mmCIF file of C-alpha atoms in Angstrom:
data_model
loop_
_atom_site.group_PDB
_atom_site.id
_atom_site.type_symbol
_atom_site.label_atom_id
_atom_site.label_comp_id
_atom_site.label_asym_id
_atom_site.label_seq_id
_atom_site.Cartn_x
_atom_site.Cartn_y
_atom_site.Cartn_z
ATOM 1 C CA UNK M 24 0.000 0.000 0.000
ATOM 2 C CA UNK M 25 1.650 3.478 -1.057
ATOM 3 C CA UNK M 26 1.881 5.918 1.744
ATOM 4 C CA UNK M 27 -0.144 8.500 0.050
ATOM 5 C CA UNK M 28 -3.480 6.583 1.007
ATOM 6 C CA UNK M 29 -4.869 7.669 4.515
ATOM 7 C CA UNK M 30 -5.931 4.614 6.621
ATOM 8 C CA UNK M 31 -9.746 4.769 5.645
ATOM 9 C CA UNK M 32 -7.978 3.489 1.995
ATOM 10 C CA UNK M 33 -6.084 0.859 3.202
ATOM 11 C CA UNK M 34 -9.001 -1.703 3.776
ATOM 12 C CA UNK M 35 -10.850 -1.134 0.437
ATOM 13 C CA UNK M 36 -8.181 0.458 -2.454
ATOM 14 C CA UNK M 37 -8.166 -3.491 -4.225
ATOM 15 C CA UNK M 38 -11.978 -3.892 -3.966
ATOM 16 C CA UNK M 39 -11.813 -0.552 -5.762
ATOM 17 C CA UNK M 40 -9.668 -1.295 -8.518
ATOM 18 C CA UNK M 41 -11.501 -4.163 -9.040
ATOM 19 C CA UNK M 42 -15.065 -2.382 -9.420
ATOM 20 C CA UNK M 43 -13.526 0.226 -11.130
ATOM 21 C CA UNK M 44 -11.717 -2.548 -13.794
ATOM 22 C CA UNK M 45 -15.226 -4.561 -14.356
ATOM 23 C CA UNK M 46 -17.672 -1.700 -13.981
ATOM 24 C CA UNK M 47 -15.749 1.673 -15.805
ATOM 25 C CA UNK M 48 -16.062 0.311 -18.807
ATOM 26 C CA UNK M 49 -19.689 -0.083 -19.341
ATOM 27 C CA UNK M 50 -19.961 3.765 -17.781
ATOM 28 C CA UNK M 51 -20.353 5.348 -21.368
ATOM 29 C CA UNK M 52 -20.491 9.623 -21.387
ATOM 30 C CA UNK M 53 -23.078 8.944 -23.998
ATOM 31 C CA UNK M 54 -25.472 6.419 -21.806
ATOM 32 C CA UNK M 55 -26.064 9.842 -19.833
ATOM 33 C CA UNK M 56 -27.167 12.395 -22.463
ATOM 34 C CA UNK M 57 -30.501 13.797 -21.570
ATOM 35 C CA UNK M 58 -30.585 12.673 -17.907
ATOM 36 C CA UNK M 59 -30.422 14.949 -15.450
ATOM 37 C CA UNK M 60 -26.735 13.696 -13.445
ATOM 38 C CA UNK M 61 -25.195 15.390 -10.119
ATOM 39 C CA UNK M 62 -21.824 14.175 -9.739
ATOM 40 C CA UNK M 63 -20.299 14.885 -6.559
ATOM 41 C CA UNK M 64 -16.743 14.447 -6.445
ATOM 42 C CA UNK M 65 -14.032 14.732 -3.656
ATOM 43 C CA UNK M 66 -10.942 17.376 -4.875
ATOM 44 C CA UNK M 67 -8.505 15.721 -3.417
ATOM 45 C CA UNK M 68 -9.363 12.336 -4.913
ATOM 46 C CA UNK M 69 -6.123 10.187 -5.558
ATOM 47 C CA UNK M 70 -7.750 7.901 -7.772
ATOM 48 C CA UNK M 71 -9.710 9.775 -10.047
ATOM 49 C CA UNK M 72 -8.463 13.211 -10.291
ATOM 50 C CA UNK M 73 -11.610 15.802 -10.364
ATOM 51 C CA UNK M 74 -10.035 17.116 -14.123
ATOM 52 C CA UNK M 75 -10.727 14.003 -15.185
ATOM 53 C CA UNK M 76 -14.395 13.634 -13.965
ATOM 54 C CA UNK M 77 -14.959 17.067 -15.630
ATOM 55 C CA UNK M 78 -13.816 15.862 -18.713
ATOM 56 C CA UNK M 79 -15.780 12.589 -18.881
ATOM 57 C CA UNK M 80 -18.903 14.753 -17.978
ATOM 58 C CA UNK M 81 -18.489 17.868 -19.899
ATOM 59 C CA UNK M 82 -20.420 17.031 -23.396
ATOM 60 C CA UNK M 83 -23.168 16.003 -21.201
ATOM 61 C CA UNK M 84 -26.409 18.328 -20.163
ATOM 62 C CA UNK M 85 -27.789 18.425 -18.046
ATOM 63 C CA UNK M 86 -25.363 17.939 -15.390
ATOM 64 C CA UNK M 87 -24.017 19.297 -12.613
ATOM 65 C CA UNK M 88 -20.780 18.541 -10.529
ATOM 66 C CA UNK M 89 -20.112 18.990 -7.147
ATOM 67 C CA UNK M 90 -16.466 19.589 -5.942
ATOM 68 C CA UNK M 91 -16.414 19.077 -2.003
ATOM 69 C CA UNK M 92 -13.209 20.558 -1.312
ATOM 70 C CA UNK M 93 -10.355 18.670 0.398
ATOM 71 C CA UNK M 94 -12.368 15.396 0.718
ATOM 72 C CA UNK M 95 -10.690 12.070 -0.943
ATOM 73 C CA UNK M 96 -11.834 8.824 -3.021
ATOM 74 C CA UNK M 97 -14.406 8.508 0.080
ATOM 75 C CA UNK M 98 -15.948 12.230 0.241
ATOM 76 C CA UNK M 99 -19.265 10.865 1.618
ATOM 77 C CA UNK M 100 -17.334 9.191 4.435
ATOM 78 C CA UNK M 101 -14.928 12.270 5.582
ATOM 79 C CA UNK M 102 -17.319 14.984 4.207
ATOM 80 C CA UNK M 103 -20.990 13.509 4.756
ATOM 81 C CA UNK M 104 -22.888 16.540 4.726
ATOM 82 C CA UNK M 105 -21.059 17.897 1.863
ATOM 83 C CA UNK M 106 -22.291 14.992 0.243
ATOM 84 C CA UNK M 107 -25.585 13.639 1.486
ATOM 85 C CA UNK M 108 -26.994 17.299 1.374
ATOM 86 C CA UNK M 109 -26.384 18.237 -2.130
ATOM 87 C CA UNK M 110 -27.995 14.501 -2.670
ATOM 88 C CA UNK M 111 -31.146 15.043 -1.261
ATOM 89 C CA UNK M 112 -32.071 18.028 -2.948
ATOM 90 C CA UNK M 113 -30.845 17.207 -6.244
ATOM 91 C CA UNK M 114 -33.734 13.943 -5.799
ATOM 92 C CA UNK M 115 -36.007 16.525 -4.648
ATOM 93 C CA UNK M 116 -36.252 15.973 -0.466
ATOM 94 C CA UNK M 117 -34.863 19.452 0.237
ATOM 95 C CA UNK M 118 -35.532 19.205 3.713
#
């Protein structure tokens, strides 16, 4: 395990890259076009830098991306309310 993970990584980083390996692939920019997508995305993420979710996103509409500053891979775990808030009212609870 490289240093640069934080212990909250260490458990989970292979179960990752192995979701990531089977499942990425069938995640097509184009399967989105015309749904409304919130993408909320951790800027300090050391697996998937937040350029590079911009990018994959960016010909797509509508959408909207959510950059919860200094979180990491697991922003809903360090930065829950950044997270879960932005969540709820893009599925319409807004409570």
């Amino acid at each position: 395990m490289e240093a640069r993970f934080p212990p909250l990584y260490s458990s989970s980083v292979s179960g990752i890259a192995e979701d990531y390996d089977r499942n990425f692939p069938a995640i097509r920019p184009d399967a989105l076009a015309g749904f409304p997508s919130l993408f909320i995305h951790g800027s300090e993420d050391p697996l998937m830098p937040i350029d590079a979710v911009a990018a994959l996103i960016r010909s797509q509409a509508p959408v909207r991306l959510i950059r919860v500053e200094g979180a990491g891979h697991f922003a809903a775990a360090s930065h829950a309310a950044d997270v879960w808030r932005p969540i709820a009212d893009f599925v319409g609870d807004g409570s």
